[in-house]
PDB file of C-alpha atoms in Angstrom:
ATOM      1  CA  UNK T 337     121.543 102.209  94.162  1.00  0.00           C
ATOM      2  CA  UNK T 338     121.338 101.108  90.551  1.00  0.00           C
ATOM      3  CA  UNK T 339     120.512 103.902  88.032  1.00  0.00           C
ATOM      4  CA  UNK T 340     117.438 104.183  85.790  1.00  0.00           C
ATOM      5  CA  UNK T 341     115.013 102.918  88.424  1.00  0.00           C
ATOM      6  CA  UNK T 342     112.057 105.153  89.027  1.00  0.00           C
ATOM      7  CA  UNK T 343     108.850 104.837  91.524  1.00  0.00           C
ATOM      8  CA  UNK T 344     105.631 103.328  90.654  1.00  0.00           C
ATOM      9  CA  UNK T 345     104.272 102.500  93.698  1.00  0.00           C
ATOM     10  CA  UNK T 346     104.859 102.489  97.914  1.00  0.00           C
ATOM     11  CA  UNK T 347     102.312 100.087 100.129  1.00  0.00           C
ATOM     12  CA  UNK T 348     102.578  99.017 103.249  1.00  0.00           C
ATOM     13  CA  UNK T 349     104.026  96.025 102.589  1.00  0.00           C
ATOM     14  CA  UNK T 350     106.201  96.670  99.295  1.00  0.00           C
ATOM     15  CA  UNK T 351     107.592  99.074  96.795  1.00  0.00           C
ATOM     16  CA  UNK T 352     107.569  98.677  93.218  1.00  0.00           C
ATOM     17  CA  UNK T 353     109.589 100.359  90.454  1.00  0.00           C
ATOM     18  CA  UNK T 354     110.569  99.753  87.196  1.00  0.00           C
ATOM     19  CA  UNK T 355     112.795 101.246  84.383  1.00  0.00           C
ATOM     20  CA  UNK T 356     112.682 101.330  80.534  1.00  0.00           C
ATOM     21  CA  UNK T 357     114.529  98.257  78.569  1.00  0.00           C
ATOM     22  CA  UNK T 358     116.832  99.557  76.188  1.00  0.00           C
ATOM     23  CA  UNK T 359     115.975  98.910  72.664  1.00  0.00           C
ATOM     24  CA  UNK T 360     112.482  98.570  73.592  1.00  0.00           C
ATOM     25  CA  UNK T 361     109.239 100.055  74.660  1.00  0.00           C
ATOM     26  CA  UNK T 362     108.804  97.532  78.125  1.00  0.00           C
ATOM     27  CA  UNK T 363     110.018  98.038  81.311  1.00  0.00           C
ATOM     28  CA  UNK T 364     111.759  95.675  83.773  1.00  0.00           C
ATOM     29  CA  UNK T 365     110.256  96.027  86.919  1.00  0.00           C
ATOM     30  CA  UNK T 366     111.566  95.521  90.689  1.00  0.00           C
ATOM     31  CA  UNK T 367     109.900  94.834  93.978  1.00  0.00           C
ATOM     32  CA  UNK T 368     111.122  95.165  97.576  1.00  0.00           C
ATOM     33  CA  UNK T 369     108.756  93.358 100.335  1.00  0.00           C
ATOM     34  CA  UNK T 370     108.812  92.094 103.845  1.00  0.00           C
ATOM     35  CA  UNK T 371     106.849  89.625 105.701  1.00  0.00           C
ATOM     36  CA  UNK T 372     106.550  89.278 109.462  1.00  0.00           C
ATOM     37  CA  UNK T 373     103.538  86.540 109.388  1.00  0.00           C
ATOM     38  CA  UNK T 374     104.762  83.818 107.676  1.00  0.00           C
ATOM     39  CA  UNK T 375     107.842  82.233 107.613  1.00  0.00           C
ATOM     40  CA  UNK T 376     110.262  81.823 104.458  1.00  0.00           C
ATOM     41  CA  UNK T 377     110.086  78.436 103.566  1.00  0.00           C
ATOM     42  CA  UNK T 378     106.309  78.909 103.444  1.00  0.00           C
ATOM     43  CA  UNK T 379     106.553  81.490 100.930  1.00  0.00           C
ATOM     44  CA  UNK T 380     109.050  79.759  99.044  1.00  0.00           C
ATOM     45  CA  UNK T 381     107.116  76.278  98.517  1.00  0.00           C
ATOM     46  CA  UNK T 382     103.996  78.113  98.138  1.00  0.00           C
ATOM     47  CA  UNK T 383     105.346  79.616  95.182  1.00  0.00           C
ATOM     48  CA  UNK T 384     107.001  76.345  93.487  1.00  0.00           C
ATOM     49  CA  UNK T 385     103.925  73.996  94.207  1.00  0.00           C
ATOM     50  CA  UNK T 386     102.591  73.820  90.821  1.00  0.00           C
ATOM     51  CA  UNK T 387      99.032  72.185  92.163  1.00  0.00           C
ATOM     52  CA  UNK T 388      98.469  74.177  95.331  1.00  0.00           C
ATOM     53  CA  UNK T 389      98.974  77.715  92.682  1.00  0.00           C
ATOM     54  CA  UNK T 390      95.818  76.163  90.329  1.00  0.00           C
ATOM     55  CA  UNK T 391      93.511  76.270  93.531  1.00  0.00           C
ATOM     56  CA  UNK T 392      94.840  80.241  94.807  1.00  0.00           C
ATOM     57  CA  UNK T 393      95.347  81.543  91.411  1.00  0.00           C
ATOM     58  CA  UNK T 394      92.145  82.032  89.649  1.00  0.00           C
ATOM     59  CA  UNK T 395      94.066  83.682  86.517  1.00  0.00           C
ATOM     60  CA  UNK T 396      96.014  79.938  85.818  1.00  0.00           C
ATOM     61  CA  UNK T 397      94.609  78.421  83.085  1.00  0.00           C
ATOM     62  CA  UNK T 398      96.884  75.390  83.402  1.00  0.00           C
ATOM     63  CA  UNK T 399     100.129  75.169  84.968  1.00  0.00           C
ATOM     64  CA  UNK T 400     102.132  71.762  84.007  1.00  0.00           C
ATOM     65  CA  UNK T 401     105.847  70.798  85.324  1.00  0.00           C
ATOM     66  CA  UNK T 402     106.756  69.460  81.210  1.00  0.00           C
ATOM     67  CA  UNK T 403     110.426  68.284  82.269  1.00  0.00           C
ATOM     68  CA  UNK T 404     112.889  68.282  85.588  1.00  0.00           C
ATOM     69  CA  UNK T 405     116.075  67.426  85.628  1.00  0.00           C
ATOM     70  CA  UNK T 406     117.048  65.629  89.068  1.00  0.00           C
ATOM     71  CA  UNK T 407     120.443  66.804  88.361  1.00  0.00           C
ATOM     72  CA  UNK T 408     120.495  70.319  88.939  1.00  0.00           C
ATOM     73  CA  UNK T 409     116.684  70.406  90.209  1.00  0.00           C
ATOM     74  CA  UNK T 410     115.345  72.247  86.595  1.00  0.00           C
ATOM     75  CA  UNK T 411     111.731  72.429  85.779  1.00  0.00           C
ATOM     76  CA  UNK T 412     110.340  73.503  82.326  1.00  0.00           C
ATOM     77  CA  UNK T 413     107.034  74.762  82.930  1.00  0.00           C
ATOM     78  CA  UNK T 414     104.009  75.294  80.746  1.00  0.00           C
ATOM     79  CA  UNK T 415     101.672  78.257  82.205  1.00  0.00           C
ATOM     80  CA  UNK T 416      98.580  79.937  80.537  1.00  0.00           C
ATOM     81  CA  UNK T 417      97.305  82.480  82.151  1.00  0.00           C
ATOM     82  CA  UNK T 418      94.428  84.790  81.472  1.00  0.00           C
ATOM     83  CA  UNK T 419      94.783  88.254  80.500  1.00  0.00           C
ATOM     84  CA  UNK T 420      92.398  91.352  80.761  1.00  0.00           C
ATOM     85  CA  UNK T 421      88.852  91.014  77.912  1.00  0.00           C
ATOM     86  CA  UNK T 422      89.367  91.550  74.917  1.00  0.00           C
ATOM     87  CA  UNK T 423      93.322  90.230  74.958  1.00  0.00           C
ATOM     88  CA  UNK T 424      94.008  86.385  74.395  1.00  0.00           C
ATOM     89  CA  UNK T 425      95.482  84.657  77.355  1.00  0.00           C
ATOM     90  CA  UNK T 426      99.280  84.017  76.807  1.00  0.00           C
ATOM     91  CA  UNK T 427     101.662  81.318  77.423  1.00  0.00           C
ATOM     92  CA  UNK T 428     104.718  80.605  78.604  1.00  0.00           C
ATOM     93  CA  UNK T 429     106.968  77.911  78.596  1.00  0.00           C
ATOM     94  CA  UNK T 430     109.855  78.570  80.728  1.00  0.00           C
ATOM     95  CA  UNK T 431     112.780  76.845  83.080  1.00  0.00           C
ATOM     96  CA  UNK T 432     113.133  77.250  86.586  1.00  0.00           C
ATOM     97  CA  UNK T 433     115.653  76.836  89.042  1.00  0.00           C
ATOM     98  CA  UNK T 434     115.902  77.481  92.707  1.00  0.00           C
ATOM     99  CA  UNK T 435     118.799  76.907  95.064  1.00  0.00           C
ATOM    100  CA  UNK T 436     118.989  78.014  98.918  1.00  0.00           C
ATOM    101  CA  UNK T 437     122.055  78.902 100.588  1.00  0.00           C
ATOM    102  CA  UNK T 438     122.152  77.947 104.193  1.00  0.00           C
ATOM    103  CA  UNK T 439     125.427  79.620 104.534  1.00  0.00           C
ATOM    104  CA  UNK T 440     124.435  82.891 103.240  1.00  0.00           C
ATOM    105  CA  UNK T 441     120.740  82.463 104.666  1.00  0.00           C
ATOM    106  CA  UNK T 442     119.344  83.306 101.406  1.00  0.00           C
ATOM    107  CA  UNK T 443     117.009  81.494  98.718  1.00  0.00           C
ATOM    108  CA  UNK T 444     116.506  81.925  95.090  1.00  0.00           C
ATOM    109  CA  UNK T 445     114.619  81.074  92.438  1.00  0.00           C
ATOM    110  CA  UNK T 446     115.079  82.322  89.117  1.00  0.00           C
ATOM    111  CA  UNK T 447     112.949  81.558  85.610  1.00  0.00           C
ATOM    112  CA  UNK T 448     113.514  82.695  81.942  1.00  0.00           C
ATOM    113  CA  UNK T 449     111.581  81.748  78.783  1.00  0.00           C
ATOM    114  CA  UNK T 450     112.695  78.652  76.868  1.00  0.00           C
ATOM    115  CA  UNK T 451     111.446  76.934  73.709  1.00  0.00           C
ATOM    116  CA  UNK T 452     110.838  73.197  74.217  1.00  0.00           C
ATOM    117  CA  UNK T 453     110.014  70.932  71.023  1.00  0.00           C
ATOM    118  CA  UNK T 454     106.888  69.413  72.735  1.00  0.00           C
ATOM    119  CA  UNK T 455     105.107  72.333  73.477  1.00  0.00           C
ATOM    120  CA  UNK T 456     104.162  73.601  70.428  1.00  0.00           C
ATOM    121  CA  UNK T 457     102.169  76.698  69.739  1.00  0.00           C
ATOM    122  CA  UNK T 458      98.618  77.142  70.383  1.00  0.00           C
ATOM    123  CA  UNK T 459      96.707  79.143  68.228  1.00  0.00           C
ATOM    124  CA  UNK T 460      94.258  79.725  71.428  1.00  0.00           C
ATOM    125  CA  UNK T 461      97.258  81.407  72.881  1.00  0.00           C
ATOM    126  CA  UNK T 462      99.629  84.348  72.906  1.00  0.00           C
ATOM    127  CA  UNK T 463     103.266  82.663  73.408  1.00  0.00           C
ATOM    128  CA  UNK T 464     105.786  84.742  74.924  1.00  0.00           C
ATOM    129  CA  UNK T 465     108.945  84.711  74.511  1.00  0.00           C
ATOM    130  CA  UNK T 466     111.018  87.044  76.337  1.00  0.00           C
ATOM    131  CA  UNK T 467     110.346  86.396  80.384  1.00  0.00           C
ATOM    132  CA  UNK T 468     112.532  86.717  83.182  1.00  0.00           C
ATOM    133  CA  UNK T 469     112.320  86.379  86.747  1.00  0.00           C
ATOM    134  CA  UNK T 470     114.507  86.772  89.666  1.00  0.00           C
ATOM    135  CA  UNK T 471     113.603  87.082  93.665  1.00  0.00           C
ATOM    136  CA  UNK T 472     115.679  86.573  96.072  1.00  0.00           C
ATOM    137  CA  UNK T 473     114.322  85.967 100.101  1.00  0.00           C
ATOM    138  CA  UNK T 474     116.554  86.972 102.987  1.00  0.00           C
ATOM    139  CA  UNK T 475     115.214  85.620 106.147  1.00  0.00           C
ATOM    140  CA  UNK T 476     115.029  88.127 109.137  1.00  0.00           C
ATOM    141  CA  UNK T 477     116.457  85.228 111.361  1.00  0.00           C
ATOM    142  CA  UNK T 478     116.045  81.178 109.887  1.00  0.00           C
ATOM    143  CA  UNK T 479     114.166  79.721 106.894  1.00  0.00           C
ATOM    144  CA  UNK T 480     111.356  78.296 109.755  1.00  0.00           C
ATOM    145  CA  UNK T 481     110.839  81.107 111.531  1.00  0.00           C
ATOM    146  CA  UNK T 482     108.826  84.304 110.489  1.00  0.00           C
ATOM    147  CA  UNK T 483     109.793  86.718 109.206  1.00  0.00           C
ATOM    148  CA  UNK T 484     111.858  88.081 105.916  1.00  0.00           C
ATOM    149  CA  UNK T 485     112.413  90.698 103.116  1.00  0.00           C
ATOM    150  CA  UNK T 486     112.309  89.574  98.815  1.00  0.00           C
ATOM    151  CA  UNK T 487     113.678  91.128  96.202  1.00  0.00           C
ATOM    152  CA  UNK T 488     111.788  90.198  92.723  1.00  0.00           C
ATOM    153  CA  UNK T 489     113.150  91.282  89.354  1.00  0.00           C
ATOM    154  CA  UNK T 490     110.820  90.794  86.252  1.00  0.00           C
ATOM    155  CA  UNK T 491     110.291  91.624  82.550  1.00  0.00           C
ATOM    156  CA  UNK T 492     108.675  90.133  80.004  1.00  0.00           C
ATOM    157  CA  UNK T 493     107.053  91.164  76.918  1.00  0.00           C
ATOM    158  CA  UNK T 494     103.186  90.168  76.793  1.00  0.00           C
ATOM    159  CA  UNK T 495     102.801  90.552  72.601  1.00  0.00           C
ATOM    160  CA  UNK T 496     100.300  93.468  72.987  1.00  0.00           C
ATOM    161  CA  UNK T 497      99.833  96.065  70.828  1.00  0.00           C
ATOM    162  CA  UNK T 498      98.085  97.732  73.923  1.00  0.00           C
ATOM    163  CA  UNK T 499      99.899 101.216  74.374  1.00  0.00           C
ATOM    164  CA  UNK T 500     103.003 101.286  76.700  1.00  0.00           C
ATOM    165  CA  UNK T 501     101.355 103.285  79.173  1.00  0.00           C
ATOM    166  CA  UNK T 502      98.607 100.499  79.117  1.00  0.00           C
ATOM    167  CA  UNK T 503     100.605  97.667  79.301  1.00  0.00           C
ATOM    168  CA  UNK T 504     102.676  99.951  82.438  1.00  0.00           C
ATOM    169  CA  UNK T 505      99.458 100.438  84.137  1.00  0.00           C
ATOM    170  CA  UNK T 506      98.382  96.528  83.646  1.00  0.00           C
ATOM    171  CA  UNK T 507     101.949  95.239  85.001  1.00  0.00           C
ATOM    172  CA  UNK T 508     102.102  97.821  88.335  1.00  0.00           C
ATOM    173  CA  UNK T 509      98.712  96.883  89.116  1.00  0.00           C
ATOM    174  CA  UNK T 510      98.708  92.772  88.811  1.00  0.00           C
ATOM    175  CA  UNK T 511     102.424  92.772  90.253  1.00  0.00           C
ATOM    176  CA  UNK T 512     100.956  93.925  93.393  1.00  0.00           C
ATOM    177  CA  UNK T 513      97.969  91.696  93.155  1.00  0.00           C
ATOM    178  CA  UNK T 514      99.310  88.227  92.458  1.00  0.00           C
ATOM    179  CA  UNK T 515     102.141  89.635  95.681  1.00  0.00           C
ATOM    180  CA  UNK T 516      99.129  89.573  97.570  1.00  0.00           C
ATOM    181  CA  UNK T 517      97.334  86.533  96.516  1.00  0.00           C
ATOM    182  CA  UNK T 518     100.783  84.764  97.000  1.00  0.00           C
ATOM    183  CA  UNK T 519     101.182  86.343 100.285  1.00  0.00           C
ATOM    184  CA  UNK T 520      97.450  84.813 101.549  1.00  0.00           C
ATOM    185  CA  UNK T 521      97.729  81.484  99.987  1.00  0.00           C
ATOM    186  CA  UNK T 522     101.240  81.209 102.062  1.00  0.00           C
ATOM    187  CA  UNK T 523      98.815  82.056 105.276  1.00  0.00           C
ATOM    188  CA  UNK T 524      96.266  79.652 104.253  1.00  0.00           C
ATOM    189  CA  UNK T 525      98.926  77.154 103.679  1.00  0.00           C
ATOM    190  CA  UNK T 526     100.252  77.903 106.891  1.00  0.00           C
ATOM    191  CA  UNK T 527      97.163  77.945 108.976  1.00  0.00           C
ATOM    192  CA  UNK T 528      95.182  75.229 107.483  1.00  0.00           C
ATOM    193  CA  UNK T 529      98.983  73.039 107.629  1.00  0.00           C
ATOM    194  CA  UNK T 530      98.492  72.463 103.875  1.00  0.00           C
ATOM    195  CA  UNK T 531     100.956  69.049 102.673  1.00  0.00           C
ATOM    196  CA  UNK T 532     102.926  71.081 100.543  1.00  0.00           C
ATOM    197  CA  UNK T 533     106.250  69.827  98.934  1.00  0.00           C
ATOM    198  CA  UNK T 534     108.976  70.756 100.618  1.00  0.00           C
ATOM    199  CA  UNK T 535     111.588  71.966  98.266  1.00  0.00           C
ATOM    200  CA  UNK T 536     114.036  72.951 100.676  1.00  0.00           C
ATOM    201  CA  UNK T 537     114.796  69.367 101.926  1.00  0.00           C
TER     202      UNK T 537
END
């Protein structure tokens, strides 16, 4: 219902669009998906277990929880990843916080780019520094049973000097990608009964 949101891309499983950051030539990009084989908490740990996302994503170049903060359940995070030859892989350093609300049924987890004094710059790397991310998963009954719909919100700004309709054409097509890669490594988690931490608890 929001304006400026156009179509990119309908599959069976999710839709993708995205519309133009002012100020800027990126996009911020939205996905709606549902799930009926796995169930919510499955998705949700799969996606904050730091070690289980080095063995499903073959992109992750390293992937390091740098701080947390019992308090309030804060991670900073150190992620390379690999981007498309000839382009250097980039890094991010970024927080992350998740909170699930029993009342509401409804988990989130949301991450943004931060600078941290003892991650300094690599000159191997591309560091970016404008990232955000925001999904929110609504089960279709209770966080242990499957089935449930996500809502993911995400820009960031890669440091490319790739045209925009390159870098639109890179982010609609490895959006999908690393939904389904996330998607099977929940299944595999699920059918092989990975030990996973359990961030709900």
């Amino acid at each position: 219902q929001e304006r400026g949101w156009e179509p990119v891309m309908e599959r069976e499983r999710f839709r993708l669009w995205r519309r133009p950051i002012p100020g800027s030539a990126l996009f911020q990009y939205r996905v709606f998906g549902s799930y009926t084989d796995v169930t919510p908490r499955q998705f949700f740990n799969v996606q904050l277990d730091t070690e289980y996302r080095k063995q499903w994503d073959s992109l992750v170049l390293k992937l390091d929880v740098v701080e947390r903060d019992p308090a309030t359940g804060s991670e900073v995070i150190h992620w390379v990843t690999q981007f498309p030859y000839p382009m250097y892989s980039r890094d991010y350093v970024y927080v992350r916080r998740y909170s699930v609300d029993r009342d509401r049924n409804l988990m989130v987890l949301v991450s943004r780019a931060v600078e941290h004094p003892g991650i300094p710059e690599d000159p191997e790397h591309v560091r970016v520094r404008s990232y955000e991310s925001h999904m929110v998963i609504r089960p279709h009954r209770g966080f242990d049973e499957n089935g449930f719909d996500y809502l993911l919100t995400y820009s960031d700004n890669p440091q490319t000097v790739f045209p925009r309709y390159c870098l639109s054409w890179m982010v609609s097509s490895g959006m999908p990608e690393f939904l389904e890669k996330l998607h099977s490594a929940a299944l595999k988690a699920k059918k092989m009964e990975l030990e996973l931490r359990d961030y709900l608890s």
